[in-house]
Tab-separated table of C-alpha atoms and ligand atoms in Angstrom:
chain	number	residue	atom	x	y	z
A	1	UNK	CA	-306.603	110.769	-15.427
A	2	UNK	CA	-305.068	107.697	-13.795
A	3	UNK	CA	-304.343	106.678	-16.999
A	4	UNK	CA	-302.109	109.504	-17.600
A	5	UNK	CA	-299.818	108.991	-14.185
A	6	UNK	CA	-299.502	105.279	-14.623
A	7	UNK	CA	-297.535	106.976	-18.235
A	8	UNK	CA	-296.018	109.164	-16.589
A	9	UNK	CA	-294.974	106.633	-13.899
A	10	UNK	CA	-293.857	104.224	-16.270
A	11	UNK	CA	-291.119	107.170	-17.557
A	12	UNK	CA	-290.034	108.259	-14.553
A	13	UNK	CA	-289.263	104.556	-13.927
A	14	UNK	CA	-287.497	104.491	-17.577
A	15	UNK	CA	-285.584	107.291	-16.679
A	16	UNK	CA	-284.086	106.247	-13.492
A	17	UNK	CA	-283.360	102.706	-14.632
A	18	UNK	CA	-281.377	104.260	-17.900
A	19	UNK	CA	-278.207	102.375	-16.868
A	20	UNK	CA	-274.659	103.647	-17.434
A	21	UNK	CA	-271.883	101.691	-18.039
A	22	UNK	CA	-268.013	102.037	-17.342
A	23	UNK	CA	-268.062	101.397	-21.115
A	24	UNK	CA	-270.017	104.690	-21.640
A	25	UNK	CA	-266.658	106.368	-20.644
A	26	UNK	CA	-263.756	105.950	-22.745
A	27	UNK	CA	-260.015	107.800	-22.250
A	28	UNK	CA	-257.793	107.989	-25.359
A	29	UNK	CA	-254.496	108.875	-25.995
A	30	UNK	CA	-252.869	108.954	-22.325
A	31	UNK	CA	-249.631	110.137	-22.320
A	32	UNK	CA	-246.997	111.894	-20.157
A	33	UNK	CA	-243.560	113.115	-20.849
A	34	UNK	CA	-240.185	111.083	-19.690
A	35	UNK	CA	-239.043	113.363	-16.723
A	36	UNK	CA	-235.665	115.371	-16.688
A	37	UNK	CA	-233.147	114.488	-13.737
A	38	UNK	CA	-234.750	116.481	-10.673
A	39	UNK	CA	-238.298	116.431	-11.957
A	40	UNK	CA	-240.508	115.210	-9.040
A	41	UNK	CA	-244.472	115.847	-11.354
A	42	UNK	CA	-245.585	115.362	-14.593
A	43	UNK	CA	-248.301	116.190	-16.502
A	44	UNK	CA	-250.787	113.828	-18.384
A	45	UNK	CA	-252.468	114.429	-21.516
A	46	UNK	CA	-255.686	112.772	-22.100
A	47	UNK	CA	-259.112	112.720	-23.830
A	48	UNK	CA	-261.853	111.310	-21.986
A	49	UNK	CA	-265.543	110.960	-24.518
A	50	UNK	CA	-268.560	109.824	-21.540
A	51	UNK	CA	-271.507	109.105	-23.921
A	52	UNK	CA	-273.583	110.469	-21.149
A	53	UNK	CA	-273.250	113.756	-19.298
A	54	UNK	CA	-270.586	113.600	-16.577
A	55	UNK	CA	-267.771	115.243	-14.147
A	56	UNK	CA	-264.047	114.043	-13.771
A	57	UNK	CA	-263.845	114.517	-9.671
A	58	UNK	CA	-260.374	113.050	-9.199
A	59	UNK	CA	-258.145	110.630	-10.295
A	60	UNK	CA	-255.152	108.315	-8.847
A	61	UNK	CA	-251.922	106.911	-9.848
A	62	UNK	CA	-249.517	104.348	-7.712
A	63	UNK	CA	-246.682	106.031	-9.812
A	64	UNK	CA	-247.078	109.939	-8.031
A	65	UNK	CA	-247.984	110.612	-3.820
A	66	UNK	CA	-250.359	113.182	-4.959
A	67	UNK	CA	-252.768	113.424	-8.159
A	68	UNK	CA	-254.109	116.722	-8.451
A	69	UNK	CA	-256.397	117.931	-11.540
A	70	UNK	CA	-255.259	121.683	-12.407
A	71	UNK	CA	-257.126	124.287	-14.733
A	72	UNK	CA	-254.465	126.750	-16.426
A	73	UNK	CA	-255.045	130.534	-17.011
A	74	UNK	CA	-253.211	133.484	-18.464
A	75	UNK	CA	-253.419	136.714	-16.307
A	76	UNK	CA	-251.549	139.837	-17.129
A	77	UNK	CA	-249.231	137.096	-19.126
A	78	UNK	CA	-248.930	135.273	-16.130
A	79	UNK	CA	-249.198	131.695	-16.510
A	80	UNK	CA	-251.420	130.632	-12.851
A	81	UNK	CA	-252.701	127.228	-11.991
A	82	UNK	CA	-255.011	126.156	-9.899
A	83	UNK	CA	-256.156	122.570	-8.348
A	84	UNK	CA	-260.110	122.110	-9.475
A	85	UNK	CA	-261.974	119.423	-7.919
A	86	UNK	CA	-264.541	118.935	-11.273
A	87	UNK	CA	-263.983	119.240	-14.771
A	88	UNK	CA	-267.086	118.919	-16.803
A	89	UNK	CA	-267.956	116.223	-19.099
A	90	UNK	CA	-270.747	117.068	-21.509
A	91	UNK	CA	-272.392	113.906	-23.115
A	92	UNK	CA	-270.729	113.297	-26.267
A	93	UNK	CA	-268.331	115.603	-26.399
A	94	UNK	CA	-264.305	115.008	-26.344
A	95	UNK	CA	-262.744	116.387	-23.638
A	96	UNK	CA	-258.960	116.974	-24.325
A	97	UNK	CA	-256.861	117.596	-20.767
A	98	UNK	CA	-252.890	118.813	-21.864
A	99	UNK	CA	-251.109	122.159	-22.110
A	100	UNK	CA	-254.111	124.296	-22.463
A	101	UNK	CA	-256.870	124.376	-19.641
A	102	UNK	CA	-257.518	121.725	-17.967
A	103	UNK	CA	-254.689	118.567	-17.023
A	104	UNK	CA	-253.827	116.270	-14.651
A	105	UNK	CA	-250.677	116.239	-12.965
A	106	UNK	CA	-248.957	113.564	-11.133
A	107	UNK	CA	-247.459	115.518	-7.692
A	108	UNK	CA	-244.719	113.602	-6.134
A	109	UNK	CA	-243.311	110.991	-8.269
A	110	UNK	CA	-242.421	107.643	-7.038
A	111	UNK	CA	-239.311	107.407	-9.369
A	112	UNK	CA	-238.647	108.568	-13.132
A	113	UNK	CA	-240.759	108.476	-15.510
A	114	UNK	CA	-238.947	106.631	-18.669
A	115	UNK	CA	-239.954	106.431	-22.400
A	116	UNK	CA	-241.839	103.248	-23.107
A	117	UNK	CA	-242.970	102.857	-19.812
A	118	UNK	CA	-246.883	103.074	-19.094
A	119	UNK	CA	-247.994	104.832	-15.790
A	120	UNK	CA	-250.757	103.132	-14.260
A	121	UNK	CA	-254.222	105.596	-14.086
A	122	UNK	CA	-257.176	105.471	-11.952
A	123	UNK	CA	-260.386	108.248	-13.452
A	124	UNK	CA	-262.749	108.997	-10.609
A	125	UNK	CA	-266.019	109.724	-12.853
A	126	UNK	CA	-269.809	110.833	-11.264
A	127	UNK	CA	-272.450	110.238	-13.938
A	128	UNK	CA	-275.501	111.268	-11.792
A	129	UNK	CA	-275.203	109.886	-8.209
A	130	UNK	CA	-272.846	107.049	-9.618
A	131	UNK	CA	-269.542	107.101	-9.001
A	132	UNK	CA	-267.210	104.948	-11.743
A	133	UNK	CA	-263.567	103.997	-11.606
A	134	UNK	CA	-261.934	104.061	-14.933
A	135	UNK	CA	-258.963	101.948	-15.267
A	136	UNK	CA	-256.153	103.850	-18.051
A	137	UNK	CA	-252.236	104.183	-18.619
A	138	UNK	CA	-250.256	106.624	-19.941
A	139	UNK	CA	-247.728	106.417	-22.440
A	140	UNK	CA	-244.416	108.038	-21.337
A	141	UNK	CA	-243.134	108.994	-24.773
A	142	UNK	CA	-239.408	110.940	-24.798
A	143	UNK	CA	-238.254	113.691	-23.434
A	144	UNK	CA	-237.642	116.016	-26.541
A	145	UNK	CA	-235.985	119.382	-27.076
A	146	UNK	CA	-237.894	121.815	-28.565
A	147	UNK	CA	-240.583	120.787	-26.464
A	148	UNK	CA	-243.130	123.279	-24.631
A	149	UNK	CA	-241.459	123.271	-20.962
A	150	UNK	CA	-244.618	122.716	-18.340
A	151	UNK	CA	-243.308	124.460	-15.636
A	152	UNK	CA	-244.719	124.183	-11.969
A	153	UNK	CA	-245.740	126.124	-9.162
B	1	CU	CU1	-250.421	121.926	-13.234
């Protein structure tokens, strides 16, 4: 009997001392758009890959006065967004924020954004009760034609 709770001790101590990392979170592929004359928000497109289970709670950029994380719907062929507060990370798993779903968008730019630039990125990440910052930049790449138009609020 004692023998089994000093095992079952001994995982429960495994378990809370199973360390994460920054390193266990990794963002590919940031990018946002070159903004048109006028255009005061952009979006970014990102992946984010945590190795262990985790929630995107906010992020930060010197480059915008307000960084809001949206989710994107279609009702009655309505395009709505809405600010979320958490977007899920499941271990493992790639997490793709652009056009469809989920993105970030940068509310309230500072000045342009210009091709070849990169934009500065802070990730707020939770993995448990610990709370990670996540240094990343985004890749302005040119303003095309042809390209889907983001339109906003
Ligand atoms: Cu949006």
């Amino acid at each position: 009997m004692n023998k089994l709770f000093k095992v079952c001790g001994l995982l429960g101590a495994l378990l809370l001392t199973a360390s994460v990392y920054a390193s266990d979170i990794q963002v590919l592929g940031a990018s946002s758009r070159a903004t048109a004359p006028g255009q005061d928000s952009a979006m970014v497109d990102l992946t984010i890959v945590s190795a262990k289970a985790a929630q995107l709670v906010g992020f930060s950029s010197p480059a915008c006065k307000t960084a809001e994380m949206h989710s994107m719907s279609h009702e009655n062929g309505m395009m709505t967004m809405r600010q979320v507060k958490v977007i899920d990370l499941p271990a493992g798993r790639r997490v793709t924020l652009g056009e469809s779903g989920f993105h970030l968008m940068l509310m309230g730019l500072k000045s342009s954004l210009k091709a070849g630039e990169r934009v500065p990125l802070t990730l707020n990440v939770k993995v448990g009760d610990k709370d990670f910052k996540i240094d990343a930049s985004a890749e302005i790449t040119p303003l095309v034609g042809g390209a889907h138009e983001h339109m906003h609020h």
